[in-house]
Tab-separated table of C-alpha atoms in Angstrom:
chain	number	residue	atom	x	y	z
R	1	MET	CA	53.744	-11.424	-17.089
R	2	GLN	CA	51.669	-14.463	-18.118
R	3	LYS	CA	51.859	-15.782	-14.572
R	4	ARG	CA	50.502	-12.466	-13.203
R	5	LYS	CA	47.577	-12.542	-15.632
R	6	LEU	CA	46.704	-16.098	-14.671
R	7	CYS	CA	46.987	-15.226	-10.996
R	8	LEU	CA	44.679	-12.199	-11.382
R	9	VAL	CA	42.123	-14.232	-13.340
R	10	PHE	CA	42.173	-16.917	-10.646
R	11	ILE	CA	41.716	-14.396	-7.832
R	12	LEU	CA	38.893	-12.619	-9.695
R	13	ALA	CA	37.134	-15.929	-10.357
R	14	LEU	CA	37.509	-16.876	-6.701
R	15	ILE	CA	36.004	-13.573	-5.586
R	16	LEU	CA	33.071	-13.863	-7.987
R	17	ASN	CA	32.397	-17.434	-6.895
R	18	CYS	CA	32.369	-16.375	-3.259
R	19	VAL	CA	30.026	-13.459	-4.012
R	20	SER	CA	27.679	-15.705	-5.987
R	21	ALA	CA	27.619	-18.434	-3.350
R	22	ASN	CA	26.902	-16.068	-0.478
R	23	ALA	CA	24.885	-13.422	-2.402
R	24	ALA	CA	27.311	-10.917	-0.913
R	25	ILE	CA	26.706	-7.216	-1.120
R	26	ILE	CA	29.565	-5.681	-3.093
R	27	TYR	CA	28.506	-2.086	-2.541
R	28	GLU	CA	25.690	-0.453	-0.612
R	29	ASN	CA	24.615	3.107	0.081
R	30	LYS	CA	21.797	3.602	2.543
R	31	SER	CA	20.109	6.828	3.668
R	32	GLU	CA	17.480	7.237	6.370
R	33	THR	CA	14.942	10.013	6.871
R	34	MET	CA	12.498	10.418	9.738
R	35	ILE	CA	8.954	10.898	8.464
R	36	THR	CA	7.406	11.188	11.899
R	37	LYS	CA	8.167	9.683	15.281
R	38	GLY	CA	8.140	5.927	14.754
R	39	VAL	CA	8.336	6.062	10.945
R	40	THR	CA	11.669	5.919	9.126
R	41	GLN	CA	12.147	6.057	5.367
R	42	ILE	CA	15.143	4.040	4.156
R	43	THR	CA	16.519	4.353	0.624
R	44	THR	CA	18.964	1.611	-0.325
R	45	LYS	CA	21.185	1.494	-3.399
R	46	ARG	CA	22.851	-1.884	-3.554
R	47	PHE	CA	25.161	-3.718	-5.949
R	48	THR	CA	25.481	-7.512	-5.813
R	49	ASP	CA	26.614	-10.217	-8.218
R	50	SER	CA	23.050	-10.065	-9.624
R	51	GLY	CA	23.312	-6.361	-10.433
R	52	TRP	CA	21.986	-3.091	-9.041
R	53	TYR	CA	18.964	-2.668	-6.777
R	54	LYS	CA	17.172	0.422	-5.564
R	55	ILE	CA	14.855	-0.270	-2.653
R	56	HIS	CA	12.539	2.069	-0.775
R	57	THR	CA	11.530	0.899	2.696
R	58	LEU	CA	9.298	2.320	5.402
R	59	ARG	CA	9.857	1.079	8.931
R	60	ILE	CA	6.768	1.731	11.063
R	61	ASP	CA	6.623	1.192	14.820
R	62	LEU	CA	2.985	0.641	15.774
R	63	ASN	CA	3.930	0.838	19.454
R	64	GLU	CA	3.734	4.619	18.961
R	65	ASN	CA	0.395	5.895	20.223
R	66	TYR	CA	-0.440	8.164	17.287
R	67	LEU	CA	0.431	5.822	14.425
R	68	ALA	CA	-1.935	3.634	12.427
R	69	LEU	CA	-2.108	1.857	9.097
R	70	LYS	CA	-5.077	2.392	6.811
R	71	THR	CA	-6.285	0.834	3.572
R	72	LEU	CA	-6.467	3.794	1.209
R	73	THR	CA	-9.316	3.750	-1.301
R	74	SER	CA	-10.770	6.515	-3.425
R	75	GLN	CA	-13.228	8.855	-1.737
R	76	LYS	CA	-15.383	8.375	-4.844
R	77	GLY	CA	-15.878	4.686	-4.033
R	78	VAL	CA	-13.890	1.469	-3.859
R	79	ASN	CA	-14.307	0.875	-7.597
R	80	THR	CA	-12.502	4.075	-8.611
R	81	ARG	CA	-8.846	3.826	-9.590
R	82	GLU	CA	-6.512	6.608	-8.484
R	83	ASN	CA	-2.753	6.749	-8.147
R	84	VAL	CA	-1.132	6.285	-4.753
R	85	LEU	CA	-0.243	9.963	-4.431
R	86	GLU	CA	-3.888	10.910	-4.896
R	87	LEU	CA	-5.094	8.246	-2.470
R	88	ALA	CA	-2.569	9.260	0.198
R	89	THR	CA	-3.336	12.970	-0.190
R	90	GLN	CA	-7.088	12.396	0.159
R	91	ARG	CA	-6.640	10.457	3.389
R	92	ASN	CA	-3.918	12.714	4.849
R	93	ALA	CA	-1.351	9.906	5.039
R	94	VAL	CA	2.311	10.691	5.701
R	95	ALA	CA	3.463	7.821	3.462
R	96	ALA	CA	1.954	5.038	1.366
R	97	VAL	CA	2.726	2.068	-0.877
R	98	ASN	CA	0.393	0.459	-3.410
R	99	ALA	CA	-1.297	-2.746	-2.294
R	100	ASP	CA	-3.735	-5.199	-3.870
R	101	PHE	CA	-4.007	-6.617	-7.361
R	102	PHE	CA	-7.141	-5.490	-9.172
R	103	GLN	CA	-9.537	-6.321	-11.973
R	104	PRO	CA	-10.101	-3.374	-14.315
R	105	SER	CA	-13.555	-2.576	-15.592
R	106	GLY	CA	-14.017	-3.509	-19.209
R	107	SER	CA	-16.143	-0.412	-19.777
R	108	PHE	CA	-14.399	2.345	-17.830
R	109	ALA	CA	-10.625	2.877	-17.675
R	110	SER	CA	-10.888	4.685	-14.340
R	111	ARG	CA	-12.756	1.835	-12.630
R	112	ALA	CA	-11.564	-1.419	-11.106
R	113	SER	CA	-12.240	-3.703	-8.182
R	114	ALA	CA	-9.663	-5.073	-5.765
R	115	ILE	CA	-9.125	-8.824	-5.960
R	116	GLY	CA	-9.014	-9.169	-2.179
R	117	VAL	CA	-10.709	-7.833	0.905
R	118	VAL	CA	-10.848	-4.209	2.043
R	119	VAL	CA	-11.692	-3.448	5.678
R	120	ASP	CA	-11.819	0.038	7.165
R	121	LYS	CA	-12.540	0.567	10.865
R	122	GLY	CA	-14.242	-2.802	11.207
R	123	LYS	CA	-16.404	-2.389	8.122
R	124	MET	CA	-15.866	-4.742	5.213
R	125	LEU	CA	-15.957	-2.734	1.984
R	126	THR	CA	-15.124	-5.662	-0.332
R	127	THR	CA	-15.079	-9.420	0.279
R	128	PRO	CA	-11.935	-11.592	0.375
R	129	ALA	CA	-10.621	-13.205	-2.789
R	130	ARG	CA	-12.149	-16.522	-3.759
R	131	GLY	CA	-9.931	-19.573	-3.379
R	132	LYS	CA	-6.924	-20.154	-1.163
R	133	ASN	CA	-4.146	-18.465	-3.094
R	134	MET	CA	-4.479	-14.735	-2.263
R	135	ALA	CA	-3.473	-13.679	1.250
R	136	THR	CA	-4.531	-10.721	3.395
R	137	ALA	CA	-2.627	-8.244	5.584
R	138	ALA	CA	-4.608	-6.822	8.495
R	139	VAL	CA	-4.325	-4.746	11.670
R	140	ASP	CA	-6.522	-5.767	14.607
R	141	LEU	CA	-8.128	-3.558	17.238
R	142	GLU	CA	-4.974	-3.754	19.382
R	143	ASN	CA	-2.837	-2.460	16.486
R	144	ASN	CA	-1.242	-5.847	15.883
R	145	VAL	CA	-0.472	-6.845	12.291
R	146	THR	CA	-1.497	-10.296	11.100
R	147	MET	CA	-1.191	-11.978	7.704
R	148	GLY	CA	-2.957	-15.020	6.322
R	149	LEU	CA	-5.897	-16.325	4.312
R	150	TRP	CA	-9.385	-14.882	4.779
R	151	ASP	CA	-12.600	-16.577	3.692
R	152	GLN	CA	-16.276	-15.731	3.305
R	153	TYR	CA	-19.637	-17.243	2.380
R	154	ILE	CA	-22.827	-15.255	1.789
R	155	THR	CA	-26.237	-16.658	0.896
R	156	LEU	CA	-29.486	-15.013	-0.186
R	157	GLU	CA	-32.724	-16.756	0.821
R	158	ALA	CA	-35.862	-16.094	-1.228
R	159	PRO	CA	-39.397	-16.019	0.275
R	160	ASN	CA	-40.020	-19.446	-1.304
R	161	GLY	CA	-37.085	-20.909	0.654
R	162	GLU	CA	-34.710	-21.191	-2.287
R	163	VAL	CA	-31.137	-20.234	-1.399
R	164	LYS	CA	-28.407	-18.932	-3.682
R	165	GLN	CA	-24.835	-17.846	-2.983
R	166	VAL	CA	-23.815	-14.201	-3.246
R	167	ILE	CA	-20.350	-14.459	-4.755
R	168	HIS	CA	-18.935	-11.075	-3.734
R	169	VAL	CA	-19.573	-7.641	-2.283
R	170	ASN	CA	-18.571	-4.582	-4.353
R	171	LYS	CA	-16.602	-6.351	-7.080
R	172	TYR	CA	-16.692	-6.889	-10.797
R	173	PHE	CA	-17.381	-10.558	-11.478
R	174	ASP	CA	-17.372	-11.840	-15.044
R	175	GLU	CA	-18.085	-15.502	-14.366
R	176	GLY	CA	-21.810	-15.082	-13.697
R	177	GLY	CA	-23.432	-14.990	-10.259
R	178	LEU	CA	-24.944	-12.689	-7.666
R	179	VAL	CA	-22.961	-9.686	-6.424
R	180	LEU	CA	-24.041	-7.184	-3.755
R	181	PHE	CA	-23.280	-3.499	-4.344
R	182	ASN	CA	-23.735	-0.845	-1.634
R	183	SER	CA	-22.839	2.819	-1.186
R	184	ASP	CA	-19.176	1.936	-0.549
R	185	TRP	CA	-18.984	0.911	-4.201
R	186	ASP	CA	-19.969	4.243	-5.740
R	187	GLU	CA	-22.755	6.795	-5.784
R	188	TYR	CA	-24.601	4.581	-8.260
R	189	SER	CA	-24.861	0.826	-8.799
R	190	PRO	CA	-23.203	-0.620	-11.926
R	191	GLY	CA	-26.442	-1.072	-13.872
R	192	SER	CA	-26.564	-2.779	-17.254
R	193	THR	CA	-22.823	-2.291	-17.857
R	194	ILE	CA	-22.200	-5.497	-15.890
R	195	ALA	CA	-25.573	-6.659	-14.529
R	196	SER	CA	-28.600	-7.843	-16.507
R	197	VAL	CA	-30.806	-7.625	-13.395
R	198	GLU	CA	-30.537	-5.449	-10.270
R	199	MET	CA	-32.774	-5.967	-7.274
R	200	VAL	CA	-33.002	-2.754	-5.250
R	201	VAL	CA	-33.219	-3.252	-1.479
R	202	VAL	CA	-33.980	-0.495	1.050
R	203	ASP	CA	-33.948	-1.368	4.764
R	204	ASP	CA	-33.928	-5.058	3.757
R	205	ILE	CA	-37.133	-4.742	1.700
R	206	VAL	CA	-37.228	-5.144	-2.093
R	207	THR	CA	-38.380	-1.880	-3.677
R	208	GLU	CA	-37.703	-2.563	-7.358
R	209	ILE	CA	-36.368	-5.159	-9.751
R	210	ARG	CA	-34.643	-3.509	-12.708
R	211	GLN	CA	-33.667	-5.229	-15.939
R	212	ARG	CA	-31.019	-3.855	-18.304
R	213	GLN	CA	-31.270	-0.332	-16.922
R	214	GLU	CA	-28.809	2.295	-15.772
R	215	GLY	CA	-27.514	2.116	-12.228
R	216	VAL	CA	-29.636	3.269	-9.312
R	217	LYS	CA	-28.496	5.785	-6.676
R	218	LEU	CA	-27.156	4.070	-3.558
R	219	THR	CA	-27.676	5.337	0.006
R	220	PRO	CA	-26.314	4.144	3.365
R	221	ASN	CA	-29.506	2.136	3.999
R	222	SER	CA	-29.850	0.667	0.494
R	223	TYR	CA	-28.046	-1.812	-1.730
R	224	VAL	CA	-28.615	-3.804	-4.883
R	225	ILE	CA	-28.167	-7.484	-5.515
R	226	ALA	CA	-27.083	-7.809	-9.135
R	227	SER	CA	-27.139	-10.838	-11.392
R	228	THR	CA	-24.108	-10.845	-13.681
R	229	SER	CA	-25.447	-13.810	-15.649
R	230	ALA	CA	-27.758	-13.093	-18.567
R	231	THR	CA	-29.400	-16.509	-18.219
R	232	ASP	CA	-29.951	-16.580	-14.431
R	233	THR	CA	-33.598	-15.805	-13.570
R	234	PHE	CA	-33.361	-16.394	-9.794
R	235	LEU	CA	-34.009	-12.765	-8.841
R	236	THR	CA	-36.900	-12.207	-11.250
R	237	ASP	CA	-38.488	-15.598	-10.457
R	238	SER	CA	-38.093	-15.513	-6.675
R	239	PHE	CA	-38.612	-11.890	-5.585
R	240	LYS	CA	-41.093	-9.062	-6.037
R	241	PRO	CA	-41.339	-5.545	-4.529
R	242	GLY	CA	-42.273	-5.684	-0.848
R	243	ASP	CA	-40.490	-8.966	-0.148
R	244	LYS	CA	-38.183	-9.252	2.864
R	245	VAL	CA	-34.552	-9.970	2.001
R	246	LYS	CA	-32.633	-12.442	4.142
R	247	LEU	CA	-28.858	-12.565	3.866
R	248	ASP	CA	-26.743	-15.011	5.866
R	249	THR	CA	-23.047	-14.159	6.119
R	250	TRP	CA	-20.015	-16.064	7.360
R	251	PHE	CA	-16.573	-14.476	7.511
R	252	GLU	CA	-13.330	-15.929	8.794
R	253	PRO	CA	-11.910	-14.021	10.532
R	254	ASP	CA	-14.537	-11.541	11.731
R	255	PRO	CA	-13.833	-8.211	9.943
R	256	THR	CA	-15.366	-6.200	12.797
R	257	GLN	CA	-12.306	-7.124	14.882
R	258	TYR	CA	-9.923	-5.295	12.549
R	259	ASN	CA	-9.076	-1.653	12.038
R	260	MET	CA	-7.946	-2.366	8.497
R	261	ALA	CA	-7.334	-5.180	6.066
R	262	VAL	CA	-6.177	-5.359	2.473
R	263	GLY	CA	-5.703	-8.182	0.035
R	264	GLY	CA	-2.476	-9.113	-1.684
R	265	GLY	CA	-0.864	-12.052	-3.419
R	266	THR	CA	1.082	-14.933	-1.958
R	267	LEU	CA	2.612	-14.939	1.500
R	268	LEU	CA	6.387	-14.737	1.170
R	269	ILE	CA	7.150	-15.599	4.792
R	270	ALA	CA	4.896	-17.316	7.344
R	271	ASP	CA	5.902	-17.876	10.966
R	272	GLY	CA	9.486	-17.012	10.104
R	273	LYS	CA	9.767	-19.613	7.341
R	274	ASP	CA	9.507	-19.585	3.565
R	275	ALA	CA	5.819	-19.703	2.680
R	276	PRO	CA	4.532	-21.808	-0.236
R	277	VAL	CA	4.086	-19.664	-3.351
R	278	THR	CA	0.339	-19.689	-3.994
R	279	HIS	CA	0.267	-16.807	-6.481
R	280	ASN	CA	3.394	-16.579	-8.579
R	281	ILE	CA	4.496	-13.471	-10.482
R	282	SER	CA	7.571	-14.768	-12.276
R	283	GLY	CA	10.532	-12.859	-13.615
R	284	THR	CA	12.529	-9.861	-12.440
R	285	ASN	CA	10.196	-6.929	-11.892
R	286	PRO	CA	9.437	-3.895	-9.758
R	287	ARG	CA	7.998	-5.240	-6.506
R	288	SER	CA	5.861	-4.061	-3.595
R	289	ALA	CA	5.510	-5.898	-0.297
R	290	MET	CA	4.553	-5.615	3.355
R	291	GLY	CA	6.126	-7.426	6.286
R	292	VAL	CA	5.973	-7.507	10.068
R	293	ASP	CA	8.320	-8.726	12.784
R	294	LYS	CA	7.511	-11.414	15.340
R	295	SER	CA	6.014	-8.885	17.773
R	296	GLY	CA	3.375	-7.858	15.219
R	297	LYS	CA	4.243	-4.207	15.818
R	298	ILE	CA	7.223	-3.356	13.604
R	299	VAL	CA	5.958	-3.092	10.032
R	300	TYR	CA	7.856	-2.732	6.764
R	301	LEU	CA	6.400	-1.363	3.532
R	302	VAL	CA	8.708	-1.969	0.585
R	303	ALA	CA	8.901	-0.784	-3.023
R	304	VAL	CA	11.637	-2.115	-5.312
R	305	GLU	CA	12.408	-0.210	-8.497
R	306	GLY	CA	12.792	-2.139	-11.756
R	307	ARG	CA	12.402	-2.415	-15.538
R	308	GLN	CA	15.104	0.230	-15.947
R	309	SER	CA	18.614	0.161	-17.334
R	310	SER	CA	19.980	0.998	-13.885
R	311	CYS	CA	18.005	-1.673	-12.011
R	312	ALA	CA	15.935	-4.568	-13.290
R	313	GLY	CA	13.988	-5.270	-10.104
R	314	MET	CA	13.721	-8.443	-8.053
R	315	THR	CA	12.442	-11.971	-8.400
R	316	MET	CA	9.980	-13.153	-5.780
R	317	SER	CA	12.765	-15.195	-4.204
R	318	GLU	CA	14.958	-12.102	-3.930
R	319	LEU	CA	12.060	-10.137	-2.473
R	320	ARG	CA	11.533	-12.825	0.146
R	321	SER	CA	15.237	-12.694	1.034
R	322	TYR	CA	15.095	-8.939	1.460
R	323	MET	CA	12.026	-9.160	3.723
R	324	LYS	CA	13.895	-11.746	5.815
R	325	GLU	CA	16.870	-9.419	5.965
R	326	LEU	CA	14.590	-6.767	7.475
R	327	GLY	CA	13.568	-9.220	10.188
R	328	CYS	CA	10.062	-10.037	8.960
R	329	HIS	CA	8.255	-12.962	10.594
R	330	TYR	CA	5.428	-12.656	8.079
R	331	ALA	CA	5.484	-10.974	4.677
R	332	ILE	CA	3.081	-10.644	1.756
R	333	ASN	CA	3.631	-9.829	-1.907
R	334	PHE	CA	1.612	-6.910	-3.288
R	335	ASP	CA	0.881	-5.890	-6.865
R	336	GLY	CA	4.130	-4.882	-8.559
R	337	GLY	CA	5.328	-3.910	-12.013
R	338	GLY	CA	3.865	-0.610	-13.142
R	339	SER	CA	1.736	-0.471	-9.986
R	340	THR	CA	4.732	-0.221	-7.633
R	341	THR	CA	4.526	3.256	-6.108
R	342	PHE	CA	6.096	4.746	-2.971
R	343	VAL	CA	5.098	8.204	-1.716
R	344	SER	CA	5.979	10.088	1.443
R	345	LYS	CA	6.197	13.521	3.006
R	346	THR	CA	9.533	14.254	4.650
R	347	PRO	CA	9.803	17.011	7.275
R	348	ARG	CA	11.410	19.398	4.763
R	349	GLU	CA	8.545	18.943	2.297
R	350	SER	CA	5.247	20.773	2.344
R	351	SER	CA	3.337	17.909	0.727
R	352	LEU	CA	3.580	14.266	-0.289
R	353	SER	CA	5.748	13.391	-3.269
R	354	LEU	CA	6.665	10.344	-5.348
R	355	LYS	CA	9.926	8.795	-4.185
R	356	ASN	CA	10.499	5.880	-6.566
R	357	THR	CA	10.945	5.862	-10.338
R	358	VAL	CA	7.807	4.159	-11.635
R	359	SER	CA	8.322	1.773	-14.541
R	360	ASP	CA	5.373	3.037	-16.615
R	361	GLY	CA	6.807	6.554	-16.737
R	362	SER	CA	3.884	7.915	-14.728
R	363	MET	CA	1.992	6.711	-11.683
R	364	ARG	CA	-0.505	3.982	-12.476
R	365	ARG	CA	-4.041	4.273	-11.132
R	366	VAL	CA	-4.602	1.427	-8.686
R	367	ALA	CA	-7.428	0.025	-6.577
R	368	ASN	CA	-5.917	0.728	-3.155
R	369	ALA	CA	-2.804	1.315	-1.086
R	370	VAL	CA	-1.548	0.949	2.471
R	371	GLY	CA	-1.120	4.340	4.086
R	372	VAL	CA	0.605	5.452	7.284
R	373	ILE	CA	-1.579	7.788	9.333
R	374	SER	CA	-0.238	10.007	12.104
R	375	THR	CA	-2.648	11.799	14.455
R	376	ALA	CA	0.123	13.197	16.654
R	377	PRO	CA	-0.507	16.668	18.113
R	378	VAL	CA	1.838	19.592	17.546
R	379	THR	CA	4.133	19.977	20.543
R	380	ALA	CA	7.081	22.159	21.566
R	381	PRO	CA	10.183	22.405	19.334
R	382	ALA	CA	12.509	19.469	19.929
R	383	VAL	CA	14.678	19.054	16.803
R	384	LEU	CA	16.735	21.569	14.844
R	385	ASP	CA	17.410	20.878	11.172
R	386	ILE	CA	20.281	22.889	9.683
R	387	TYR	CA	21.183	22.379	6.024
R	388	PHE	CA	22.528	24.121	2.949
R	389	THR	CA	20.239	24.889	0.039
R	390	GLN	CA	23.063	24.073	-2.391
R	391	LYS	CA	24.012	20.462	-3.101
R	392	SER	CA	27.707	21.183	-2.842
R	393	LEU	CA	29.991	23.829	-1.395
R	394	HIS	CA	32.896	25.446	-3.168
R	395	ALA	CA	35.874	27.312	-1.877
R	396	GLN	CA	34.402	30.675	-2.819
R	397	GLY	CA	30.922	32.138	-2.733
R	398	CYS	CA	28.102	32.475	-0.257
R	399	TYR	CA	25.521	29.806	0.377
R	400	GLU	CA	22.305	30.131	2.289
R	401	VAL	CA	21.841	28.019	5.376
R	402	GLN	CA	18.331	26.801	6.169
R	403	LEU	CA	17.205	26.423	9.743
R	404	ARG	CA	14.016	24.609	10.625
R	405	ALA	CA	12.587	23.430	13.905
R	406	TYR	CA	10.386	20.378	14.425
R	407	ASP	CA	8.551	18.979	17.400
R	408	GLU	CA	9.123	15.371	18.507
R	409	TYR	CA	6.702	14.177	15.810
R	410	TYR	CA	8.484	16.166	13.099
R	411	HIS	CA	5.791	18.760	12.604
R	412	GLN	CA	7.440	21.992	11.515
R	413	THR	CA	7.178	24.553	14.301
R	414	ASP	CA	7.941	28.240	14.636
R	415	ILE	CA	11.198	29.275	16.216
R	416	ASN	CA	12.792	32.631	16.957
R	417	VAL	CA	16.147	32.706	15.154
R	418	ASN	CA	17.397	35.146	17.776
R	419	ASP	CA	17.160	32.318	20.289
R	420	VAL	CA	19.574	30.190	18.246
R	421	ARG	CA	23.273	30.533	19.041
R	422	ARG	CA	25.884	29.872	16.374
R	423	SER	CA	29.545	29.135	16.920
R	424	GLU	CA	32.172	29.431	14.173
R	425	GLU	CA	35.465	27.534	13.951
R	426	HIS	CA	36.687	29.333	10.841
R	427	THR	CA	37.656	32.915	10.167
R	428	SER	CA	35.426	33.538	7.133
R	429	GLU	CA	33.628	36.823	7.291
R	430	LEU	CA	29.881	36.469	7.857
R	431	GLN	CA	28.155	38.049	4.863
R	432	SER	CA	24.646	38.007	6.381
R	433	PRO	CA	22.808	36.200	9.185
R	434	ASN	CA	21.825	33.367	6.817
R	435	THR	CA	24.948	32.952	4.674
R	436	ILE	CA	28.569	31.926	5.034
């Protein structure tokens, strides 16, 4: 008996050592759902020697003509925080995952600015992050996904020839400096809540210099240059109403060559290899990420559940390994923790819904998200979906059978049930046309 116990202990130890060394998957359950043609939702429940994981993945094939990625921001302005479900609903996305880190406003809980760049249809709504540690994910005009570091430099030249750097566009900036705010920011400029001086510019001409006042209404042809330093007198000393404003801008790469771009944290994978960690979020946490294969066309949006008794989450190293497992040639880490949110609309659903368990208990309001947009037309029925409304069947009783028809893009379409033929291999009496 003692020999058997020792033998079992030895075998168990050998198994565990093998699992640990190879990070083997002990158990895995994976389900896939088509969202639209070219977009597959994959839900993975996995048990390894490190514990349980629950991972939500979108696989998006940008070779499909009607698919695009979009940086989702609030329709109220890029400084307004909304949850991912709200952002995706506003922009008519079929699925979305949260994206960039953000700096909350100290004055308003519903306001924040993204740390990184936001580009929409070639227009830069916010500037890239300062420094070389926060990467960007982007889609160019040919629908190719790229990932890397973006940079920018903006200067303001006064009539007297003095030049000063504009630190950012449409961002909170607490360190003191000049920031440009336009109508993409909000209906109104920030005013005295963050800026001691605002210089109002309409059609590149100074119309007013305001000190410690409420924000001014912004229009498509106007903007303000705000001084966030109480001691900086450059605007008041160098400009007056009627002066011409000269801004020189340098961006690398050129944002006009991109359909969308969004900031994130460190690159996880670059050119198929482990990327240096330039922005570390340590520990085991809920995670969000985006990756792309070597072709630049197959994209993965990932949300990992965590901070729960059933699953703790992932470390950044584990997240990198998972993105490699998917086949990513490049991958970027997004804001995680309580921000990690995954929403989608499956063909059986009438609207978008939350798919992951968020760690805060409710969806956090974030600065932006990456959404999947489908502009596919409604075509002829191509797919029949037959399913029971009950989760399980028993030996006795009647259960309703649902029949739905979808076109090739998984739009629900009308179908005449009289045109559907049913064959039966059992002898149960049919109770009604929709039950067995």
